[in-house]
Each structure stands twice: as structure tokens, then as C-alpha cells.
mmCIF file of C-alpha atoms in Angstrom:
data_model
loop_
_atom_site.group_PDB
_atom_site.id
_atom_site.type_symbol
_atom_site.label_atom_id
_atom_site.label_comp_id
_atom_site.label_asym_id
_atom_site.label_seq_id
_atom_site.Cartn_x
_atom_site.Cartn_y
_atom_site.Cartn_z
ATOM 1 C CA PHE A 1 97.274 100.423 81.645
ATOM 2 C CA LYS A 2 101.094 100.604 81.598
ATOM 3 C CA GLU A 3 101.687 97.542 83.762
ATOM 4 C CA ASN A 4 99.353 95.271 81.772
ATOM 5 C CA PRO A 5 97.448 96.775 78.800
ATOM 6 C CA LYS A 6 95.472 93.540 78.392
ATOM 7 C CA TRP A 7 93.472 94.435 81.497
ATOM 8 C CA PHE A 8 91.811 97.249 79.511
ATOM 9 C CA SER A 9 90.277 97.811 76.089
ATOM 10 C CA GLU A 10 92.584 98.960 73.276
ATOM 11 C CA LYS A 11 90.720 102.263 72.963
ATOM 12 C CA PHE A 12 91.112 102.973 76.661
ATOM 13 C CA VAL A 13 94.854 102.196 76.564
ATOM 14 C CA ARG A 14 95.450 104.410 73.521
ATOM 15 C CA TRP A 15 93.655 107.339 75.130
ATOM 16 C CA TYR A 16 95.480 107.005 78.455
ATOM 17 C CA ASN A 17 98.860 106.595 76.760
ATOM 18 C CA PHE A 18 98.166 109.876 74.983
ATOM 19 C CA MET A 19 96.639 111.774 77.904
ATOM 20 C CA ILE A 20 98.443 110.766 81.110
ATOM 21 C CA PRO A 21 102.070 111.555 80.111
ATOM 22 C CA ARG A 22 101.019 115.036 79.001
ATOM 23 C CA ILE A 23 99.138 115.696 82.230
ATOM 24 C CA LEU A 24 102.090 114.536 84.313
ATOM 25 C CA ARG A 25 104.600 116.675 82.401
ATOM 26 C CA LYS A 26 102.475 119.813 82.734
ATOM 27 C CA SER A 27 101.642 119.272 86.416
ATOM 28 C CA LYS A 28 103.393 121.440 88.963
ATOM 29 C CA HIS A 29 103.042 118.656 91.528
ATOM 30 C CA ILE A 30 101.547 115.158 91.661
ATOM 31 C CA PHE A 31 99.609 113.567 94.508
ATOM 32 C CA THR A 32 98.930 109.850 94.773
ATOM 33 C CA VAL A 33 97.564 107.470 97.395
ATOM 34 C CA SER A 34 100.396 105.056 98.242
ATOM 35 C CA GLU A 35 104.171 104.708 98.135
ATOM 36 C CA PHE A 36 103.640 101.843 95.699
ATOM 37 C CA SER A 37 101.690 104.083 93.314
ATOM 38 C CA LYS A 38 104.395 106.723 93.621
ATOM 39 C CA SER A 39 107.072 104.202 92.669
ATOM 40 C CA GLU A 40 105.008 103.064 89.665
ATOM 41 C CA ILE A 41 104.630 106.656 88.421
ATOM 42 C CA GLU A 42 108.382 107.149 88.763
ATOM 43 C CA LYS A 43 109.101 103.893 86.944
ATOM 44 C CA HIS A 44 106.719 104.215 84.015
ATOM 45 C CA PHE A 45 106.913 107.968 83.420
ATOM 46 C CA ARG A 46 110.384 108.906 84.726
ATOM 47 C CA ILE A 47 109.015 111.508 87.127
ATOM 48 C CA ASP A 48 111.328 112.968 89.783
ATOM 49 C CA SER A 49 110.441 111.596 93.221
ATOM 50 C CA GLU A 50 110.400 115.082 94.749
ATOM 51 C CA LYS A 51 107.536 116.052 92.445
ATOM 52 C CA ILE A 52 105.260 113.347 93.928
ATOM 53 C CA THR A 53 103.615 113.371 97.367
ATOM 54 C CA VAL A 54 101.652 110.521 98.939
ATOM 55 C CA LEU A 55 98.324 111.416 100.575
ATOM 56 C CA LEU A 56 96.530 108.417 102.061
ATOM 57 C CA ASN A 57 92.773 108.148 101.657
ATOM 58 C CA GLY A 58 90.665 108.815 104.727
ATOM 59 C CA MET A 59 88.021 106.643 106.310
ATOM 60 C CA PRO A 60 84.926 106.359 104.063
ATOM 61 C CA ARG A 61 81.685 107.822 105.359
ATOM 62 C CA LEU A 62 79.469 105.011 104.127
ATOM 63 C CA ALA A 63 79.223 103.538 107.609
ATOM 64 C CA GLU A 64 77.757 106.770 108.964
ATOM 65 C CA SER A 65 74.542 106.076 107.041
ATOM 66 C CA SER A 66 74.231 102.459 108.167
ATOM 67 C CA GLN A 67 70.996 101.428 109.869
ATOM 68 C CA ASN A 68 69.581 98.242 111.313
ATOM 69 C CA THR A 69 67.866 97.247 108.086
ATOM 70 C CA LEU A 70 66.902 93.789 106.881
ATOM 71 C CA PRO A 71 69.541 92.188 104.636
ATOM 72 C CA ILE A 72 68.953 92.383 100.891
ATOM 73 C CA VAL A 73 70.793 89.051 100.550
ATOM 74 C CA GLU A 74 69.508 86.297 102.813
ATOM 75 C CA GLY A 75 71.793 83.930 104.675
ATOM 76 C CA ASN A 76 75.485 84.078 105.543
ATOM 77 C CA TYR A 77 77.795 85.394 102.850
ATOM 78 C CA ALA A 78 81.233 86.717 101.997
ATOM 79 C CA LEU A 79 81.221 89.976 100.048
ATOM 80 C CA SER A 80 83.501 91.046 97.200
ATOM 81 C CA VAL A 81 83.157 94.640 95.964
ATOM 82 C CA GLY A 82 84.638 96.033 92.754
ATOM 83 C CA THR A 83 84.325 96.278 88.997
ATOM 84 C CA LEU A 84 84.375 92.750 87.620
ATOM 85 C CA THR A 85 87.425 92.489 85.420
ATOM 86 C CA ALA A 86 90.626 90.488 84.982
ATOM 87 C CA ARG A 87 92.732 92.890 87.073
ATOM 88 C CA LYS A 88 90.348 92.683 90.022
ATOM 89 C CA ASN A 89 90.656 88.885 89.828
ATOM 90 C CA GLN A 90 87.178 87.904 90.968
ATOM 91 C CA GLN A 91 87.694 84.816 88.820
ATOM 92 C CA GLN A 92 89.932 83.275 91.490
ATOM 93 C CA ILE A 93 87.339 83.890 94.208
ATOM 94 C CA ILE A 94 84.582 82.457 92.008
ATOM 95 C CA ASN A 95 86.626 79.354 91.175
ATOM 96 C CA CYS A 96 87.265 78.780 94.875
ATOM 97 C CA PHE A 97 83.536 78.816 95.662
ATOM 98 C CA LEU A 98 82.559 76.782 92.575
ATOM 99 C CA ALA A 99 84.963 74.001 93.575
ATOM 100 C CA TRP A 100 83.742 73.955 97.191
ATOM 101 C CA GLU A 101 81.085 71.287 97.574
ATOM 102 C CA ASN A 102 78.463 72.077 100.204
ATOM 103 C CA CYS A 103 79.995 75.474 100.876
ATOM 104 C CA PRO A 104 78.362 76.823 104.072
ATOM 105 C CA ILE A 105 78.101 80.428 102.818
ATOM 106 C CA LYS A 106 77.317 82.357 99.655
ATOM 107 C CA LEU A 107 79.625 84.618 97.695
ATOM 108 C CA VAL A 108 78.116 88.020 96.886
ATOM 109 C CA LEU A 109 79.717 90.030 94.073
ATOM 110 C CA ALA A 110 78.855 93.748 94.020
ATOM 111 C CA GLY A 111 80.164 95.667 91.046
ATOM 112 C CA THR A 112 79.848 96.553 87.394
ATOM 113 C CA PHE A 113 80.789 95.167 83.996
ATOM 114 C CA GLU A 114 82.267 98.084 82.053
ATOM 115 C CA ASP A 115 82.840 96.606 78.607
ATOM 116 C CA ALA A 116 83.901 99.921 77.076
ATOM 117 C CA ILE A 117 86.854 100.099 79.460
ATOM 118 C CA PHE A 118 87.637 96.505 80.282
ATOM 119 C CA GLY A 119 86.653 94.634 77.141
ATOM 120 C CA GLU A 120 84.120 91.859 76.673
ATOM 121 C CA ASN A 121 82.974 90.013 79.822
ATOM 122 C CA SER A 122 79.937 88.077 78.584
ATOM 123 C CA SER A 123 81.322 84.564 79.242
ATOM 124 C CA PHE A 124 82.439 85.586 82.722
ATOM 125 C CA LYS A 125 79.021 87.000 83.482
ATOM 126 C CA LYS A 126 77.222 83.834 82.304
ATOM 127 C CA GLN A 127 79.429 81.725 84.576
ATOM 128 C CA ILE A 128 78.460 83.824 87.580
ATOM 129 C CA GLU A 129 74.750 83.874 86.802
ATOM 130 C CA SER A 130 74.618 80.073 86.454
ATOM 131 C CA ALA A 131 76.149 79.385 89.879
ATOM 132 C CA SER A 132 73.612 78.833 92.667
ATOM 133 C CA GLN A 133 76.027 79.735 95.484
ATOM 134 C CA ILE A 134 77.052 83.040 93.888
ATOM 135 C CA VAL A 135 74.951 86.217 93.930
ATOM 136 C CA LEU A 136 75.701 89.097 91.552
ATOM 137 C CA LEU A 137 74.428 92.606 92.289
ATOM 138 C CA GLU A 138 75.295 94.941 89.432
ATOM 139 C CA ASN A 139 75.676 98.681 89.981
ATOM 140 C CA PRO A 140 74.566 98.695 93.637
ATOM 141 C CA SER A 141 73.473 102.040 95.056
ATOM 142 C CA ASP A 142 75.259 103.468 98.101
ATOM 143 C CA LYS A 143 72.309 102.371 100.229
ATOM 144 C CA GLU A 144 72.528 98.819 98.886
ATOM 145 C CA LEU A 145 76.298 98.769 99.349
ATOM 146 C CA VAL A 146 75.936 99.829 102.967
ATOM 147 C CA ASN A 147 73.442 97.018 103.503
ATOM 148 C CA LEU A 148 75.771 94.447 101.924
ATOM 149 C CA TYR A 149 78.713 95.507 104.077
ATOM 150 C CA GLN A 150 76.565 95.662 107.192
ATOM 151 C CA HIS A 151 75.325 92.065 106.900
ATOM 152 C CA ALA A 152 78.408 90.343 105.424
ATOM 153 C CA LEU A 153 80.391 87.968 107.631
ATOM 154 C CA PHE A 154 83.599 89.212 106.019
ATOM 155 C CA THR A 155 84.888 90.473 102.673
ATOM 156 C CA ILE A 156 87.325 89.230 100.046
ATOM 157 C CA TYR A 157 89.356 91.481 97.750
ATOM 158 C CA MET A 158 91.920 89.747 95.537
ATOM 159 C CA PRO A 159 93.180 92.056 92.747
ATOM 160 C CA LYS A 160 96.397 91.253 90.916
ATOM 161 C CA TYR A 161 97.421 94.904 90.860
ATOM 162 C CA GLU A 162 96.141 97.911 92.777
ATOM 163 C CA GLY A 163 97.075 101.454 93.721
ATOM 164 C CA PHE A 164 95.283 101.602 97.076
ATOM 165 C CA GLY A 165 92.263 99.330 97.562
ATOM 166 C CA LEU A 166 89.282 101.373 98.742
ATOM 167 C CA PRO A 167 87.031 98.305 99.248
ATOM 168 C CA ILE A 168 89.469 97.171 101.952
ATOM 169 C CA LEU A 169 89.159 100.452 103.809
ATOM 170 C CA GLU A 170 85.377 100.356 103.399
ATOM 171 C CA SER A 171 85.299 96.858 104.882
ATOM 172 C CA LEU A 172 87.428 97.900 107.840
ATOM 173 C CA THR A 173 85.195 100.933 108.368
ATOM 174 C CA PHE A 174 82.303 98.502 108.851
ATOM 175 C CA LYS A 175 84.559 96.460 111.170
ATOM 176 C CA LYS A 176 84.530 93.493 108.802
ATOM 177 C CA PRO A 177 87.478 91.094 108.535
ATOM 178 C CA VAL A 178 89.080 91.126 105.077
ATOM 179 C CA ILE A 179 90.973 88.584 102.993
ATOM 180 C CA VAL A 180 93.193 90.333 100.443
ATOM 181 C CA SER A 181 95.703 89.340 97.783
ATOM 182 C CA ASP A 182 99.302 89.329 98.950
ATOM 183 C CA ILE A 183 100.612 92.173 96.801
ATOM 184 C CA PRO A 184 103.081 94.944 97.777
ATOM 185 C CA VAL A 185 100.633 97.835 98.094
ATOM 186 C CA PHE A 186 98.435 95.924 100.558
ATOM 187 C CA ARG A 187 101.471 94.949 102.637
ATOM 188 C CA GLU A 188 102.395 98.635 102.727
ATOM 189 C CA LEU A 189 98.973 99.924 103.744
ATOM 190 C CA PHE A 190 97.131 97.179 105.628
ATOM 191 C CA SER A 191 99.626 94.895 107.381
ATOM 192 C CA GLY A 192 98.227 93.820 110.746
ATOM 193 C CA LEU A 193 94.662 94.672 109.700
ATOM 194 C CA VAL A 194 93.870 91.980 107.106
ATOM 195 C CA LEU A 195 94.534 88.358 106.137
ATOM 196 C CA PHE A 196 96.815 87.886 103.135
ATOM 197 C CA SER A 197 96.058 85.214 100.534
ATOM 198 C CA THR A 198 98.431 83.999 97.844
ATOM 199 C CA LEU A 199 97.391 84.793 94.293
ATOM 200 C CA ASN A 200 96.472 81.775 92.150
ATOM 201 C CA ASN A 201 96.273 79.493 95.184
ATOM 202 C CA ASN A 202 92.662 78.526 95.819
ATOM 203 C CA GLY A 203 93.639 76.111 98.566
ATOM 204 C CA ASN A 204 95.158 78.961 100.533
ATOM 205 C CA LEU A 205 92.108 81.165 99.901
ATOM 206 C CA ARG A 206 89.684 78.458 100.990
ATOM 207 C CA GLY A 207 91.706 77.871 104.159
ATOM 208 C CA LEU A 208 91.423 81.554 105.066
ATOM 209 C CA VAL A 209 87.676 81.543 104.374
ATOM 210 C CA GLU A 210 87.284 78.536 106.669
ATOM 211 C CA GLU A 211 89.372 80.312 109.309
ATOM 212 C CA LEU A 212 87.171 83.413 109.185
ATOM 213 C CA LEU A 213 84.031 81.318 109.448
ATOM 214 C CA GLU A 214 85.319 80.433 112.922
ATOM 215 C CA THR A 215 86.962 83.700 113.949
ATOM 216 C CA HIS A 216 85.117 86.594 112.259
ATOM 217 C CA THR A 217 83.559 87.659 115.577
ATOM 218 C CA SER A 218 86.941 88.056 117.291
ATOM 219 C CA TRP A 219 88.231 90.091 114.323
ATOM 220 C CA THR A 220 85.235 92.387 114.561
ATOM 221 C CA GLU A 221 85.922 92.931 118.272
ATOM 222 C CA LYS A 222 89.544 93.681 117.461
ATOM 223 C CA PHE A 223 88.572 96.458 115.057
ATOM 224 C CA SER A 224 86.049 97.884 117.514
ATOM 225 C CA LYS A 225 88.803 98.460 120.070
ATOM 226 C CA SER A 226 91.491 99.712 117.688
ATOM 227 C CA GLY A 227 92.148 103.354 116.914
ATOM 228 C CA ALA A 228 94.825 102.466 114.366
ATOM 229 C CA LEU A 229 92.516 102.880 111.395
ATOM 230 C CA VAL A 230 91.391 106.414 112.206
ATOM 231 C CA ALA A 231 94.926 107.429 113.147
ATOM 232 C CA LYS A 232 96.400 106.235 109.845
ATOM 233 C CA PHE A 233 93.628 106.905 107.332
ATOM 234 C CA SER A 234 92.519 110.476 108.001
ATOM 235 C CA TYR A 235 91.347 113.083 105.508
ATOM 236 C CA GLU A 236 92.320 115.729 108.053
ATOM 237 C CA LYS A 237 95.920 114.496 107.983
ATOM 238 C CA ALA A 238 95.828 114.383 104.187
ATOM 239 C CA ALA A 239 94.450 117.926 104.017
ATOM 240 C CA ASN A 240 97.152 119.214 106.364
ATOM 241 C CA LYS A 241 99.832 117.572 104.221
ATOM 242 C CA LEU A 242 98.285 119.044 101.071
ATOM 243 C CA ASP A 243 98.286 122.500 102.669
ATOM 244 C CA GLU A 244 101.926 122.049 103.660
ATOM 245 C CA VAL A 245 102.976 121.117 100.124
ATOM 246 C CA ILE A 246 101.051 124.049 98.612
ATOM 247 C CA HIS A 247 102.786 126.487 100.952
ATOM 248 C CA GLN A 248 106.164 124.994 100.050
ATOM 249 C CA MET A 249 105.346 125.411 96.370
ATOM 250 C CA LYS A 250 104.482 129.064 96.909
ATOM 251 C CA ASN A 251 108.030 129.673 98.099
ATOM 252 C CA THR A 252 109.683 127.980 95.121
ATOM 253 C CA ASP A 253 110.070 128.794 91.446
ATOM 254 C CA TYR A 254 106.614 127.406 90.668
ATOM 255 C CA GLY A 255 105.212 130.926 90.938
ATOM 256 C CA LYS A 256 101.765 131.893 92.165
ATOM 257 C CA ILE A 257 99.312 129.048 92.857
#
């Protein structure tokens, strides 16, 4: 909401501009989920770096409930998960598939339209619903989301701006290859684990989709043999770091916590 207010409704921006600075000033310490997010908090709110600690998200548990169920979307498809809005940039993915004659796979969009937060999306929604090669599943349940991840060939996540990117970690948890936008936070967190696509370059995106149509199996095997994900994205590690910071705070002028 600070970086680009146009991504949100005016009411949402006014409320967050009132609320967030006050919360940050009164906080004894601030935790966030990436070095990029930390730098953005410092930049927009002039918060001392020492007051902010990065705790990476851990591996999602969605995959633990996966079963060998029949797919709720038939045929081969690429999956894109997230609230459908300008910041998440599903428009670029949609345009890529709309311009692709005889595309061999479908694009499945799983997310919500939250008009109260993100403004009016009716024209965007009509465009999606009129496209035969695009499937929209609004407000999927956890069970449905697990099914979509389980049966997808790969996923695509192309936001213009992000603080972490949970759908990427969810995809990797299901051992699915991922195409992501080439933005700083994803370079920080997921280098070596994903394919990076240039924003506003549908030719580049289509080329990566075509590449994964040929190589998604080898990517899946790569993830199956790698312990890098669990080693890096661990709630146990995050909890230990949180405990460490709390004990440090107890021994400072913050007082009792």
C-alpha cells in the first residue's frame, strides 16, 4: 500500500496509512519474512534495522493431507494460486495463454476477487470466464487446493511486488516446478529452486512454459532428492530464532516481556 496505492482500494490505503505506522512505533520488536520486506519497512517507515528480525516461513503442511484422488480439473494444466488483483499480475499469465493458439494445456486460476480491498475487478473476471482454455476456481477449500497442486504439471506465480510468496513454497512442497516473476525477493529466497520470467514479457513466459512441458518430470525428481527446502524453510528454525530474540530483549531496556 506504500509502494503502489493503486493496487488497493482508497479505503484500504487510508486505514493502513493510519494503522501501520502506529503499530510499528509502539512495537518493541518487528518480525518479517524476508530481507526484502525488512528493507521496505526501513525505507517506508524509517525503522532502525536492529529493531527488525527476519524469520522465514516454514514448509506448508498442505501436502501432508494429499491423497490419490481424482483431479477436479480434467486434463493437463498449469496452476496459478493467489488473490486475483493487479499486484499479483495474473493478467500477464492470462494474456500469454489467450495469445497462444492451440495451447496444449489449460491455465487454472485459484483465488478470490476481494473488491473491498482491491477495487473493482468485474471486467477482469468477465475476460477470464469467457476464455475456453482458462479455468477459474474462486475461493477453493484447502482440500480443493491440495487436489489442484497434486495434479498440476507445474505452477506459475508472477506478482509485480511481493514480501515472500507462499504459493511458491506450497508448489515446491508438492514437488512442482514453478515459474516466477524475476523480482528481488524471489531471487533472495528461491534462487536455484525456480525458473525466473521477465515481467511484461509474454514471449519469455511462453518459452518457459514450453520448456516445462518437456522437463517438468526431471524438475520433480530434482525436488524429491533435495533437502535444501526443508533445511532453509523450517518453522523449527524460525521458532528458535524467535526464542533467541525474546531472550535478548529480556536483557535489554525493553523490560519484562
